[in-house]
Tab-separated table of C-alpha atoms in Angstrom:
chain	number	residue	atom	x	y	z
A	1	MET	CA	-4.042	-23.674	1.498
A	2	ARG	CA	-6.609	-21.082	2.441
A	3	GLU	CA	-10.030	-22.664	2.579
A	4	PHE	CA	-12.907	-21.411	0.465
A	5	MET	CA	-15.051	-20.621	3.506
A	6	ASP	CA	-12.338	-18.391	4.940
A	7	TYR	CA	-12.224	-16.590	1.583
A	8	VAL	CA	-15.993	-15.999	1.762
A	9	HIS	CA	-15.700	-14.967	5.411
A	10	SER	CA	-13.172	-12.269	4.456
A	11	ALA	CA	-15.519	-11.042	1.728
A	12	PHE	CA	-18.222	-10.510	4.369
A	13	TYR	CA	-15.921	-8.248	6.400
A	14	GLU	CA	-15.019	-6.340	3.246
A	15	ALA	CA	-18.680	-5.898	2.322
A	16	THR	CA	-19.581	-4.538	5.758
A	17	GLY	CA	-16.493	-2.293	6.049
A	18	TRP	CA	-14.853	-4.107	8.991
A	19	ARG	CA	-11.038	-4.221	9.266
A	20	ARG	CA	-9.786	-7.609	10.460
A	21	ASP	CA	-6.140	-6.529	10.708
A	22	ASN	CA	-6.911	-3.689	13.148
A	23	SER	CA	-6.679	-6.012	16.136
A	24	TYR	CA	-4.063	-7.051	18.664
A	25	ALA	CA	-4.636	-10.673	17.640
A	26	ALA	CA	-3.467	-9.804	14.089
A	27	LEU	CA	-0.244	-8.107	15.191
A	28	ASN	CA	1.931	-11.004	13.927
A	29	SER	CA	-0.326	-12.133	11.084
A	30	THR	CA	2.210	-11.381	8.324
A	31	THR	CA	5.145	-13.282	9.816
A	32	ASP	CA	2.897	-16.101	11.026
A	33	ALA	CA	1.643	-16.633	7.475
A	34	LEU	CA	5.233	-16.894	6.208
A	35	LEU	CA	6.618	-19.009	9.065
A	36	ASN	CA	3.694	-21.046	10.431
A	37	PHE	CA	1.953	-22.201	7.268
A	38	SER	CA	0.533	-25.702	7.515
A	39	THR	CA	1.601	-28.485	5.162
A	40	PRO	CA	-1.038	-30.969	3.944
A	41	ARG	CA	-1.184	-34.502	5.290
A	42	GLY	CA	-2.464	-37.334	3.151
A	43	LEU	CA	-4.906	-36.752	0.317
A	44	ARG	CA	-7.757	-34.254	0.629
A	45	LEU	CA	-10.383	-33.107	-1.876
A	46	THR	CA	-12.628	-30.057	-1.408
A	47	LEU	CA	-15.645	-29.077	-3.525
A	48	SER	CA	-17.142	-25.625	-2.861
A	49	ALA	CA	-19.679	-23.354	-4.477
A	50	LEU	CA	-21.278	-19.964	-4.017
A	51	ALA	CA	-24.785	-21.218	-4.740
A	52	SER	CA	-26.299	-17.736	-4.443
A	53	PRO	CA	-24.967	-14.268	-3.603
A	54	ASN	CA	-25.805	-14.960	0.059
A	55	PHE	CA	-25.218	-18.704	0.456
A	56	ALA	CA	-22.083	-20.885	0.142
A	57	THR	CA	-21.448	-24.594	0.600
A	58	SER	CA	-18.322	-26.718	0.914
A	59	TYR	CA	-17.736	-30.473	1.039
A	60	GLN	CA	-14.422	-32.018	2.021
A	61	LEU	CA	-13.172	-35.600	1.853
A	62	GLY	CA	-9.779	-36.734	3.118
A	63	SER	CA	-7.728	-39.821	3.823
A	64	VAL	CA	-5.044	-39.839	6.518
A	65	GLY	CA	-5.006	-43.466	7.577
A	66	VAL	CA	-8.799	-43.318	7.925
A	67	VAL	CA	-11.370	-41.675	5.693
A	68	ASP	CA	-12.874	-38.492	7.122
A	69	GLY	CA	-14.572	-35.378	5.842
A	70	SER	CA	-16.742	-32.381	6.622
A	71	ILE	CA	-19.803	-30.492	5.381
A	72	SER	CA	-19.940	-26.685	5.667
A	73	TYR	CA	-22.650	-24.103	5.088
A	74	LEU	CA	-22.444	-20.310	5.244
A	75	PHE	CA	-25.132	-17.650	5.006
A	76	SER	CA	-24.569	-13.896	4.754
A	77	SER	CA	-27.247	-11.227	4.928
A	78	VAL	CA	-25.235	-9.032	2.544
A	79	PRO	CA	-24.573	-10.180	-1.066
A	80	LEU	CA	-20.984	-11.308	-1.608
A	81	ARG	CA	-20.795	-12.194	-5.300
A	82	VAL	CA	-19.601	-8.724	-6.352
A	83	LEU	CA	-16.677	-8.843	-3.875
A	84	LEU	CA	-15.166	-12.233	-4.707
A	85	THR	CA	-14.535	-14.571	-7.604
A	86	PRO	CA	-15.843	-18.005	-6.617
A	87	GLN	CA	-14.696	-19.869	-9.750
A	88	SER	CA	-11.408	-21.638	-9.086
A	89	GLU	CA	-10.266	-21.264	-12.708
A	90	SER	CA	-10.462	-17.449	-12.603
A	91	VAL	CA	-9.887	-16.452	-8.966
A	92	PRO	CA	-6.667	-14.399	-8.540
A	93	LEU	CA	-4.147	-16.623	-6.795
A	94	PRO	CA	-2.661	-13.834	-4.610
A	95	ASP	CA	-6.078	-13.317	-2.999
A	96	LEU	CA	-6.026	-16.931	-1.841
A	97	LEU	CA	-2.363	-17.805	-1.387
A	98	ARG	CA	-0.332	-14.662	-0.721
A	99	SER	CA	1.206	-14.583	2.763
A	100	TYR	CA	2.540	-11.021	2.819
A	101	ARG	CA	-0.478	-8.737	2.777
A	102	PRO	CA	-0.121	-4.955	3.200
A	103	LEU	CA	-2.172	-3.180	5.825
A	104	THR	CA	-5.548	-1.842	4.791
A	105	PRO	CA	-6.414	1.802	5.538
A	106	VAL	CA	-8.157	2.176	8.871
A	107	ALA	CA	-11.759	3.340	9.036
A	108	ARG	CA	-11.653	6.794	10.643
A	109	ARG	CA	-14.859	6.438	12.622
A	110	ASP	CA	-13.495	8.836	15.253
A	111	ASP	CA	-13.305	11.657	12.670
A	112	PRO	CA	-15.790	11.287	9.770
A	113	SER	CA	-14.202	14.222	7.908
A	114	LEU	CA	-11.040	12.136	7.343
A	115	ARG	CA	-12.808	9.016	6.091
A	116	HIS	CA	-12.467	7.795	2.532
A	117	PRO	CA	-15.556	8.446	0.359
A	118	ASP	CA	-15.827	4.742	-0.543
A	119	ASP	CA	-15.515	3.618	3.090
A	120	ASN	CA	-19.071	2.742	4.114
A	121	ASP	CA	-20.191	0.756	7.147
A	122	LYS	CA	-23.174	-1.572	6.907
A	123	THR	CA	-24.874	-2.221	10.217
A	124	ASN	CA	-27.376	-4.884	11.268
A	125	GLU	CA	-25.699	-7.440	8.985
A	126	SER	CA	-25.151	-11.056	10.048
A	127	LEU	CA	-23.142	-14.120	9.066
A	128	LEU	CA	-24.005	-17.714	10.011
A	129	TYR	CA	-21.545	-20.572	9.563
A	130	GLY	CA	-21.747	-24.244	10.474
A	131	ARG	CA	-19.482	-27.230	9.900
A	132	LEU	CA	-20.000	-30.907	10.681
A	133	TYR	CA	-16.977	-33.231	10.872
A	134	LEU	CA	-17.500	-36.881	9.989
A	135	PRO	CA	-17.291	-39.591	11.249
A	136	GLN	CA	-16.509	-38.170	14.738
A	137	SER	CA	-19.697	-36.029	14.640
A	138	GLN	CA	-17.968	-32.846	15.784
A	139	LEU	CA	-19.932	-29.665	15.163
A	140	GLU	CA	-18.658	-26.085	14.793
A	141	ALA	CA	-20.822	-22.963	14.693
A	142	LEU	CA	-20.099	-19.259	14.206
A	143	LEU	CA	-22.364	-16.218	14.411
A	144	VAL	CA	-21.193	-12.693	13.509
A	145	ARG	CA	-23.453	-9.688	14.032
A	146	ARG	CA	-22.673	-6.071	13.152
A	147	LEU	CA	-24.430	-4.035	15.835
A	148	SER	CA	-23.228	-0.518	14.948
A	149	PRO	CA	-20.572	1.093	12.732
A	150	ALA	CA	-17.953	0.600	15.472
A	151	LEU	CA	-19.344	-2.439	17.335
A	152	GLN	CA	-19.397	-6.091	16.307
A	153	ALA	CA	-20.191	-9.277	18.241
A	154	GLN	CA	-19.111	-12.862	17.569
A	155	PHE	CA	-20.186	-16.131	19.105
A	156	SER	CA	-18.509	-19.451	18.304
A	157	ALA	CA	-19.036	-22.927	19.728
A	158	VAL	CA	-17.598	-26.426	19.294
A	159	SER	CA	-19.385	-29.623	20.272
A	160	GLY	CA	-17.610	-32.972	20.492
A	161	GLN	CA	-17.451	-36.068	22.668
A	162	HIS	CA	-13.675	-35.844	23.082
A	163	LEU	CA	-13.883	-32.316	24.550
A	164	ARG	CA	-14.226	-31.570	28.239
A	165	ASN	CA	-17.852	-31.047	29.268
A	166	GLY	CA	-18.864	-32.073	25.754
A	167	GLY	CA	-17.866	-28.775	24.133
A	168	THR	CA	-16.909	-25.162	24.613
A	169	ALA	CA	-18.236	-21.721	23.654
A	170	LEU	CA	-16.532	-18.369	23.124
A	171	GLY	CA	-18.045	-14.883	23.018
A	172	LEU	CA	-16.193	-11.895	21.578
A	173	VAL	CA	-17.170	-8.214	21.463
A	174	GLN	CA	-15.125	-5.881	19.231
A	175	TYR	CA	-15.103	-2.089	19.256
A	176	ASP	CA	-13.129	-0.372	16.476
A	177	VAL	CA	-13.013	3.381	15.828
A	178	GLY	CA	-9.926	3.325	13.597
A	179	ARG	CA	-7.300	4.950	15.790
A	180	TYR	CA	-7.810	2.319	18.478
A	181	ALA	CA	-9.650	-0.990	18.789
A	182	LEU	CA	-10.778	-2.859	21.912
A	183	GLU	CA	-11.899	-6.458	22.387
A	184	GLY	CA	-13.444	-8.342	25.282
A	185	LEU	CA	-13.828	-12.117	25.364
A	186	ALA	CA	-15.258	-14.820	27.604
A	187	SER	CA	-14.938	-18.595	27.239
A	188	THR	CA	-16.483	-21.547	29.022
A	189	ASP	CA	-13.156	-23.406	28.816
A	190	GLY	CA	-11.713	-22.764	32.274
A	191	GLY	CA	-13.937	-19.732	32.765
A	192	LEU	CA	-11.477	-17.629	30.790
A	193	MET	CA	-12.049	-13.880	30.604
A	194	GLY	CA	-9.814	-11.474	28.743
A	195	PHE	CA	-9.382	-7.986	27.399
A	196	ARG	CA	-7.074	-6.724	24.660
A	197	GLY	CA	-6.612	-3.585	22.637
A	198	VAL	CA	-4.434	-1.866	20.060
A	199	TYR	CA	-3.634	1.795	19.420
A	200	ASN	CA	-2.440	3.111	16.035
A	201	PHE	CA	-0.584	6.303	15.192
A	202	GLY	CA	1.384	7.748	12.306
A	203	GLY	CA	0.948	7.234	8.591
A	204	ASP	CA	-2.656	7.451	7.402
A	205	LEU	CA	-3.804	8.416	10.920
A	206	SER	CA	-2.131	11.821	10.730
A	207	SER	CA	-4.374	14.821	10.177
A	208	LYS	CA	-4.597	16.357	6.725
A	209	LYS	CA	-2.827	19.511	7.820
A	210	HIS	CA	-0.005	17.616	9.499
A	211	ALA	CA	0.350	15.168	6.606
A	212	HIS	CA	0.473	18.006	4.049
A	213	HIS	CA	3.079	19.846	6.108
A	214	ALA	CA	5.205	16.716	6.463
A	215	THR	CA	5.015	16.012	2.737
A	216	ALA	CA	5.961	19.575	1.836
A	217	SER	CA	8.921	19.636	4.225
A	218	THR	CA	10.122	16.251	2.996
A	219	ALA	CA	9.902	17.272	-0.645
A	220	GLU	CA	11.801	20.469	0.124
A	221	ASN	CA	14.556	18.949	2.245
A	222	GLY	CA	14.686	15.509	0.638
A	223	ASN	CA	15.827	12.908	3.136
A	224	GLY	CA	16.938	15.497	5.666
A	225	HIS	CA	20.399	15.916	4.149
A	226	GLY	CA	19.597	18.337	1.375
A	227	GLY	CA	18.768	15.718	-1.258
A	228	ALA	CA	15.902	15.748	-3.720
A	229	ASN	CA	14.620	12.196	-3.260
A	230	GLY	CA	12.001	13.127	-0.657
A	231	ASP	CA	9.246	10.803	-1.825
A	232	LYS	CA	11.638	7.878	-2.246
A	233	GLU	CA	13.370	8.313	1.117
A	234	ARG	CA	10.293	8.962	3.244
A	235	ILE	CA	9.074	5.765	4.929
A	236	TYR	CA	5.292	5.879	5.011
A	237	GLY	CA	3.953	3.441	7.580
A	238	ARG	CA	1.827	2.950	10.660
A	239	PHE	CA	2.846	2.198	14.240
A	240	SER	CA	0.624	-0.074	16.322
A	241	THR	CA	1.042	-0.871	19.994
A	242	GLY	CA	-1.191	-2.786	22.349
A	243	GLY	CA	-1.538	-5.530	24.905
A	244	GLU	CA	-3.794	-8.190	26.341
A	245	ILE	CA	-4.656	-9.537	29.773
A	246	TYR	CA	-6.658	-12.649	30.611
A	247	TYR	CA	-7.592	-14.629	33.704
A	248	GLY	CA	-9.047	-18.099	34.242
A	249	THR	CA	-11.664	-18.010	36.969
A	250	LEU	CA	-11.695	-21.809	37.419
A	251	ASN	CA	-7.979	-22.632	37.379
A	252	LYS	CA	-6.967	-19.298	38.995
A	253	SER	CA	-4.257	-18.509	36.441
A	254	GLY	CA	-3.698	-15.481	34.257
A	255	GLY	CA	-1.426	-13.952	31.687
A	256	ILE	CA	-0.395	-10.695	30.099
A	257	SER	CA	1.476	-9.627	26.980
A	258	ILE	CA	2.376	-6.395	25.217
A	259	GLY	CA	3.559	-5.754	21.692
A	260	ALA	CA	4.368	-3.163	19.045
A	261	ARG	CA	4.470	-3.253	15.266
A	262	PHE	CA	5.566	-1.011	12.425
A	263	ALA	CA	4.323	-1.789	8.929
A	264	THR	CA	4.431	0.193	5.717
A	265	LEU	CA	1.210	1.168	3.972
A	266	PRO	CA	0.282	0.502	0.322
A	267	ASP	CA	1.122	4.141	-0.575
A	268	HIS	CA	4.737	3.618	0.521
A	269	LYS	CA	7.025	3.986	-2.518
A	270	GLY	CA	9.898	1.949	-1.121
A	271	THR	CA	10.264	-1.652	-0.025
A	272	PRO	CA	7.215	-2.996	1.901
A	273	LEU	CA	8.184	-4.274	5.336
A	274	SER	CA	6.757	-5.178	8.737
A	275	ALA	CA	8.578	-5.396	12.091
A	276	THR	CA	7.019	-6.674	15.329
A	277	LEU	CA	8.201	-6.969	18.934
A	278	THR	CA	6.181	-8.793	21.633
A	279	LEU	CA	6.903	-9.350	25.323
A	280	ASN	CA	5.352	-11.741	27.840
A	281	PRO	CA	6.605	-10.511	31.236
A	282	LEU	CA	5.167	-13.391	33.306
A	283	MET	CA	6.790	-16.105	31.192
A	284	GLY	CA	9.858	-14.000	30.382
A	285	ASN	CA	9.513	-14.534	26.642
A	286	ILE	CA	10.653	-11.944	24.066
A	287	ALA	CA	9.882	-12.384	20.362
A	288	ALA	CA	11.010	-10.192	17.464
A	289	SER	CA	9.948	-10.760	13.866
A	290	TYR	CA	10.640	-9.052	10.568
A	291	ALA	CA	9.032	-9.523	7.156
A	292	VAL	CA	9.902	-7.792	3.900
A	293	MET	CA	8.726	-8.000	0.315
A	294	ALA	CA	12.152	-8.261	-1.308
A	295	GLY	CA	10.708	-8.048	-4.817
A	296	LYS	CA	7.496	-8.294	-6.769
A	297	HIS	CA	7.700	-12.081	-6.644
A	298	CYS	CA	9.540	-12.773	-3.374
A	299	SER	CA	8.819	-12.228	0.341
A	300	LEU	CA	11.091	-13.072	3.273
A	301	ALA	CA	10.492	-13.348	7.017
A	302	THR	CA	12.487	-14.170	10.124
A	303	ARG	CA	11.686	-14.540	13.812
A	304	MET	CA	13.838	-14.709	16.941
A	305	GLU	CA	12.599	-15.715	20.404
A	306	PHE	CA	14.425	-15.623	23.726
A	307	ASN	CA	13.388	-16.559	27.260
A	308	MET	CA	14.920	-14.481	30.034
A	309	PHE	CA	14.324	-17.151	32.710
A	310	SER	CA	15.563	-20.317	30.995
A	311	TYR	CA	17.951	-18.623	28.498
A	312	GLU	CA	16.484	-20.741	25.722
A	313	SER	CA	16.208	-19.275	22.258
A	314	SER	CA	14.704	-20.222	18.924
A	315	TRP	CA	14.681	-18.822	15.423
A	316	ALA	CA	12.934	-19.448	12.136
A	317	VAL	CA	13.330	-18.221	8.560
A	318	GLY	CA	10.704	-18.410	5.828
A	319	MET	CA	10.075	-17.262	2.285
A	320	GLU	CA	7.556	-17.354	-0.529
A	321	LEU	CA	8.441	-17.168	-4.217
A	322	TRP	CA	5.831	-16.550	-6.888
A	323	ARG	CA	6.285	-17.914	-10.367
A	324	LYS	CA	4.678	-17.172	-13.723
A	325	PRO	CA	3.639	-19.631	-16.434
A	326	PHE	CA	6.586	-20.992	-18.371
A	327	ALA	CA	5.375	-19.683	-21.742
A	328	ARG	CA	4.875	-16.150	-20.372
A	329	ALA	CA	8.274	-16.157	-18.670
A	330	VAL	CA	9.981	-17.126	-21.952
A	331	ALA	CA	8.123	-14.360	-23.829
A	332	GLU	CA	9.172	-11.736	-21.270
A	333	ALA	CA	12.761	-12.968	-21.391
A	334	GLU	CA	12.835	-12.596	-25.183
A	335	SER	CA	11.299	-9.090	-25.216
A	336	PRO	CA	14.492	-7.298	-23.998
A	337	ILE	CA	16.409	-8.969	-26.851
A	338	ALA	CA	13.937	-7.542	-29.358
A	339	ASP	CA	14.281	-4.116	-27.748
A	340	ASP	CA	18.077	-4.262	-28.110
A	341	VAL	CA	17.783	-5.241	-31.788
A	342	ASP	CA	15.426	-2.321	-32.480
A	343	ALA	CA	17.714	0.070	-30.633
A	344	LYS	CA	20.784	-1.061	-32.579
A	345	THR	CA	18.904	-0.798	-35.880
A	346	SER	CA	17.694	2.722	-35.155
A	347	THR	CA	21.137	3.909	-34.029
A	348	SER	CA	23.036	2.344	-36.953
A	349	LYS	CA	22.219	5.247	-39.298
A	350	PRO	CA	25.321	7.262	-40.367
A	351	SER	CA	25.595	10.592	-38.635
A	352	ILE	CA	26.540	13.792	-40.486
A	353	PRO	CA	29.852	15.147	-39.166
A	354	LYS	CA	29.777	18.693	-37.930
A	355	ALA	CA	31.974	21.335	-39.521
A	356	PRO	CA	34.998	22.384	-37.472
A	357	PRO	CA	34.884	25.852	-35.916
A	358	MET	CA	36.240	28.596	-38.196
A	359	LEU	CA	39.220	30.569	-37.038
A	360	THR	CA	39.643	34.232	-37.868
A	361	ASP	CA	42.629	35.384	-39.784
A	362	GLY	CA	45.150	37.590	-38.215
A	363	GLY	CA	47.797	35.413	-36.584
A	364	ALA	CA	47.936	36.257	-32.915
A	365	ASP	CA	44.451	37.723	-32.913
A	366	GLY	CA	43.093	34.541	-34.448
A	367	LYS	CA	44.917	32.382	-31.932
A	368	ALA	CA	43.629	34.540	-29.092
A	369	ALA	CA	40.068	34.265	-30.364
A	370	ALA	CA	40.429	30.508	-30.759
A	371	SER	CA	41.815	30.106	-27.264
A	372	LYS	CA	39.036	32.325	-25.926
A	373	ASN	CA	36.303	30.238	-27.572
A	374	THR	CA	37.855	26.869	-26.628
A	375	PRO	CA	36.696	25.558	-23.195
A	376	ASP	CA	39.353	24.626	-20.713
A	377	ALA	CA	38.660	21.030	-19.619
A	378	ALA	CA	41.245	21.141	-16.864
A	379	ALA	CA	39.799	24.293	-15.294
A	380	THR	CA	36.229	22.915	-15.142
A	381	PRO	CA	36.066	19.944	-12.744
A	382	ALA	CA	33.607	17.150	-13.545
A	383	PRO	CA	30.555	17.091	-11.257
A	384	ALA	CA	30.601	14.353	-8.631
A	385	PRO	CA	28.008	11.603	-9.163
A	386	PRO	CA	25.087	11.859	-6.727
A	387	GLU	CA	24.935	9.366	-3.901
A	388	ARG	CA	22.355	6.628	-4.225
A	389	SER	CA	19.267	6.869	-2.049
A	390	PHE	CA	18.623	4.536	0.866
A	391	ASN	CA	15.832	2.635	-0.901
A	392	ALA	CA	17.982	2.218	-4.012
A	393	LYS	CA	20.703	0.573	-1.929
A	394	LEU	CA	18.161	-1.785	-0.344
A	395	GLU	CA	16.724	-2.759	-3.737
A	396	TRP	CA	20.156	-3.106	-5.440
A	397	ARG	CA	19.370	-0.563	-8.139
A	398	LEU	CA	20.311	2.912	-9.349
A	399	ASP	CA	18.244	6.030	-8.861
A	400	GLY	CA	16.152	7.321	-11.729
A	401	PRO	CA	16.255	10.905	-13.042
A	402	GLU	CA	15.718	13.274	-10.135
A	403	ASN	CA	14.453	16.205	-12.204
A	404	PRO	CA	10.883	15.546	-13.417
A	405	ALA	CA	11.260	17.981	-16.338
A	406	GLU	CA	14.499	16.336	-17.421
A	407	LYS	CA	12.934	12.896	-17.047
A	408	SER	CA	9.904	13.820	-19.171
A	409	ALA	CA	12.124	15.407	-21.826
A	410	HIS	CA	14.319	12.312	-21.882
A	411	GLU	CA	11.304	10.046	-22.317
A	412	ALA	CA	9.931	12.294	-25.091
A	413	ASN	CA	13.265	12.166	-26.942
A	414	GLY	CA	13.326	8.405	-26.540
A	415	ARG	CA	9.874	8.057	-28.072
A	416	ASN	CA	10.823	10.284	-31.012
A	417	ALA	CA	14.081	8.446	-31.623
A	418	HIS	CA	12.550	4.970	-31.437
A	419	PRO	CA	9.024	5.097	-32.845
A	420	ARG	CA	8.886	1.328	-33.270
A	421	SER	CA	9.443	0.684	-29.573
A	422	LYS	CA	6.130	2.256	-28.557
A	423	GLY	CA	4.396	0.268	-25.840
A	424	LYS	CA	7.603	-1.360	-24.629
A	425	LYS	CA	9.523	-0.663	-21.462
A	426	SER	CA	11.329	2.679	-21.535
A	427	LEU	CA	14.756	3.037	-19.996
A	428	SER	CA	15.938	5.855	-17.780
A	429	LYS	CA	19.292	7.607	-17.970
A	430	THR	CA	20.835	4.995	-15.710
A	431	GLY	CA	19.661	2.117	-17.882
A	432	GLN	CA	17.035	0.978	-15.383
A	433	PRO	CA	13.427	0.430	-16.509
A	434	VAL	CA	11.089	3.251	-15.594
A	435	LYS	CA	8.345	2.052	-13.244
A	436	LYS	CA	4.766	2.682	-14.367
A	437	VAL	CA	2.173	3.068	-11.660
A	438	ASP	CA	-0.819	1.477	-13.335
A	439	ARG	CA	-3.439	-0.409	-11.375
A	440	GLU	CA	-4.671	-2.355	-14.386
A	441	ASP	CA	-1.175	-3.592	-15.223
A	442	GLY	CA	-0.718	-4.705	-11.605
A	443	GLU	CA	-3.991	-6.602	-11.618
A	444	ASP	CA	-3.155	-8.295	-14.923
A	445	GLU	CA	0.248	-9.265	-13.556
A	446	GLU	CA	-1.268	-10.808	-10.422
A	447	LYS	CA	-3.759	-12.761	-12.528
A	448	GLY	CA	-0.852	-14.151	-14.567
A	449	TYR	CA	0.751	-16.009	-11.657
A	450	ALA	CA	0.894	-19.796	-11.982
A	451	GLY	CA	1.723	-20.636	-8.369
A	452	VAL	CA	3.842	-19.993	-5.311
A	453	VAL	CA	6.556	-21.930	-3.491
A	454	LYS	CA	6.868	-21.506	0.282
A	455	ALA	CA	9.626	-22.782	2.543
A	456	ARG	CA	10.678	-22.431	6.172
A	457	VAL	CA	13.383	-23.769	8.471
A	458	ASP	CA	13.985	-23.462	12.226
A	459	GLN	CA	16.848	-24.017	14.668
A	460	ASN	CA	16.042	-27.751	14.896
A	461	LEU	CA	16.583	-28.149	11.126
A	462	ARG	CA	12.917	-28.893	10.591
A	463	LEU	CA	12.078	-27.892	7.050
A	464	GLY	CA	8.637	-27.199	5.611
A	465	VAL	CA	8.104	-26.990	1.848
A	466	LEU	CA	4.826	-26.111	0.147
A	467	TRP	CA	3.936	-25.702	-3.524
A	468	GLU	CA	0.559	-24.160	-4.325
A	469	GLY	CA	-0.859	-23.334	-7.715
A	470	ARG	CA	-3.521	-23.999	-10.306
A	471	VAL	CA	-3.910	-26.606	-13.042
A	472	LYS	CA	-6.836	-25.915	-15.376
A	473	SER	CA	-9.800	-25.457	-12.984
A	474	LEU	CA	-8.206	-27.139	-9.967
A	475	LEU	CA	-6.264	-25.521	-7.136
A	476	PHE	CA	-3.634	-27.765	-5.604
A	477	SER	CA	-1.370	-27.701	-2.571
A	478	LEU	CA	1.555	-30.125	-2.372
A	479	GLY	CA	3.778	-30.041	0.689
A	480	SER	CA	5.996	-31.978	3.026
A	481	GLY	CA	7.555	-31.669	6.466
A	482	ILE	CA	11.218	-32.717	6.530
A	483	ASP	CA	13.451	-33.359	9.548
A	484	LEU	CA	17.083	-33.010	8.461
A	485	ARG	CA	18.379	-34.448	11.749
A	486	MET	CA	16.844	-37.846	10.956
A	487	MET	CA	18.297	-38.650	7.560
A	488	ASN	CA	17.098	-42.263	7.739
A	489	LYS	CA	13.462	-41.022	7.795
A	490	PRO	CA	13.570	-37.356	6.775
A	491	PHE	CA	9.997	-37.029	5.448
A	492	ARG	CA	7.724	-36.661	8.456
A	493	THR	CA	4.586	-35.604	6.568
A	494	LEU	CA	3.565	-35.612	2.918
A	495	GLY	CA	0.244	-34.582	1.465
A	496	LEU	CA	-1.764	-33.218	-1.435
A	497	GLU	CA	-4.874	-31.029	-1.318
A	498	ILE	CA	-7.103	-30.302	-4.314
A	499	GLN	CA	-9.839	-27.669	-4.370
A	500	PHE	CA	-12.539	-26.885	-6.891
A	501	SER	CA	-15.073	-24.083	-6.533
A	502	SER	CA	-17.769	-22.627	-8.724
C-alpha cells in the first residue's frame, strides 16, 4: 500500500508544479506498479496525520517475528491541505491505490506561449523529511529544494550501523524544461556518478499550428481510409526516449542503458495504453513491457525480458481489478431492468394503422400509376453496414452514430418518446449506452470504489495476490506471496497492513 508520507510528498510536487513522471527513472513506472507491487509481511499498523497545512507526522508499528516500527516527520514550505485529502475515510482510493496512472501534461517551460494557464511554478520552496527506524536506530533524511522554475535539487542520506562506512548519501540535480529533462547524480556508495535524460515528442508537445492541422486533416480523412471516425481512430499519445550512464570511481565499473516509451495522454478517446522498450548493451539485456486499461475497472500489464549473452528469458503478467460496494453494484444491476420495463410500457400503446394508398381509376392507367409510385425493392440494393473502427474492435463494442446531427436528433426523439426515463442512460442506434464526458460523474464514480484486487504471476509460477480497500475509517492491505511449485508449503508470505490518517 502507498504510504501516507509518499502521498504528501506527491502533493508537494503538485503544489510547486513539478512533474515527477517526466524522468528517465519513471519510464517503466506504470508496468512496475502493476507487476512489482509489494505484498505485506506480518501485521503492521500506521497512524498518520496532517497536523497543519505544512506539517505531517506518521507512526508505524509492525510485527514480523520481532516488534519494530518507525517515526516520520515532514515539513513543507508550501501549504498542502488544499491539494490532498488527509482523512482516510474520505480520501479517494484511486489516488492512493491505482497502479495505472495516465501521463500528466508536461510543463512547457521552453515555450511559455504554449503553457496551460493554470500551470504555475513556485520557486524557492523546500521539503524536509525524516524517518527513524526502531529498534535498529536507522535514520533516513530527505531535502528537496526548488531553485528555479526548471531546476530542482535533492539530497538524501541513510545512517545505520549495518551499512558500509556507517551510511551513505546521494545528491541529485534535476533540470526539466518540458520537452526534455536532464538529471545528474552523485553517491558516496562506491563513488558512483551518473547522468541520465529523457526527450519527449509528439502529442501535447506539438505546436498549436501543427496540432490544429493534424486534427483538421484527421477529421476530414477519418482514419486515413476515407472513414468518418477521425477522433476515435486517432491515437493521441507522447513518445519518450532517453538513456543513462553511470560510473563507479572506487570499484572502476560502469553501466549504460537506453529506452523508449509510448503512452497515451488523458485526452485520448480510445483505450489508454503504455508500451516501453529498454536495452542494456553491456549486460545484453532487452526488456519490453506493455500496460493497458482494458476497462474502467480493469488494468492489465505484461513484461518480457531476454538476455542476448546467456539466452535466458523471463516474463510476468499482472492485473488490477477495481470493485464497487455490493449495495451500489446491485442497484446498478437493477437499473437496466427498470429501463426495459419503462420502455416496454411506453411502446405498448396501440398504433393507428395508416390508410392504404389510393389508386386512380382507369384500368391500365391506374395500374401504371400504381406501379410508378411503388418502389422497386429489388432494384435498390441495401446499403452495406459500415466497418467497425479499430478502437471499437479493441473494446468489443459497436460504433455509435457517426453523424452528430443524426445522433442529436435520435437522442431528442428518445427523450420525447420516453419522458419518464429522464436522467437514465440513453441508448444509441446500435443499442450501446452513449458515453457522457462529465468530470463530476467521473469523480463521483472514483469516490464510490470499495477496493482493488491485484495479482501477478511470473515464469517460475510465483504468484502475488493483494487486496486493498477501506472499512469505515481504516485502509487495509491484505496480501500473500504464493509459490505454486512447492505445493507442500505454497504460502511464502502473508501479511496485513492497516492505515488510519486524519
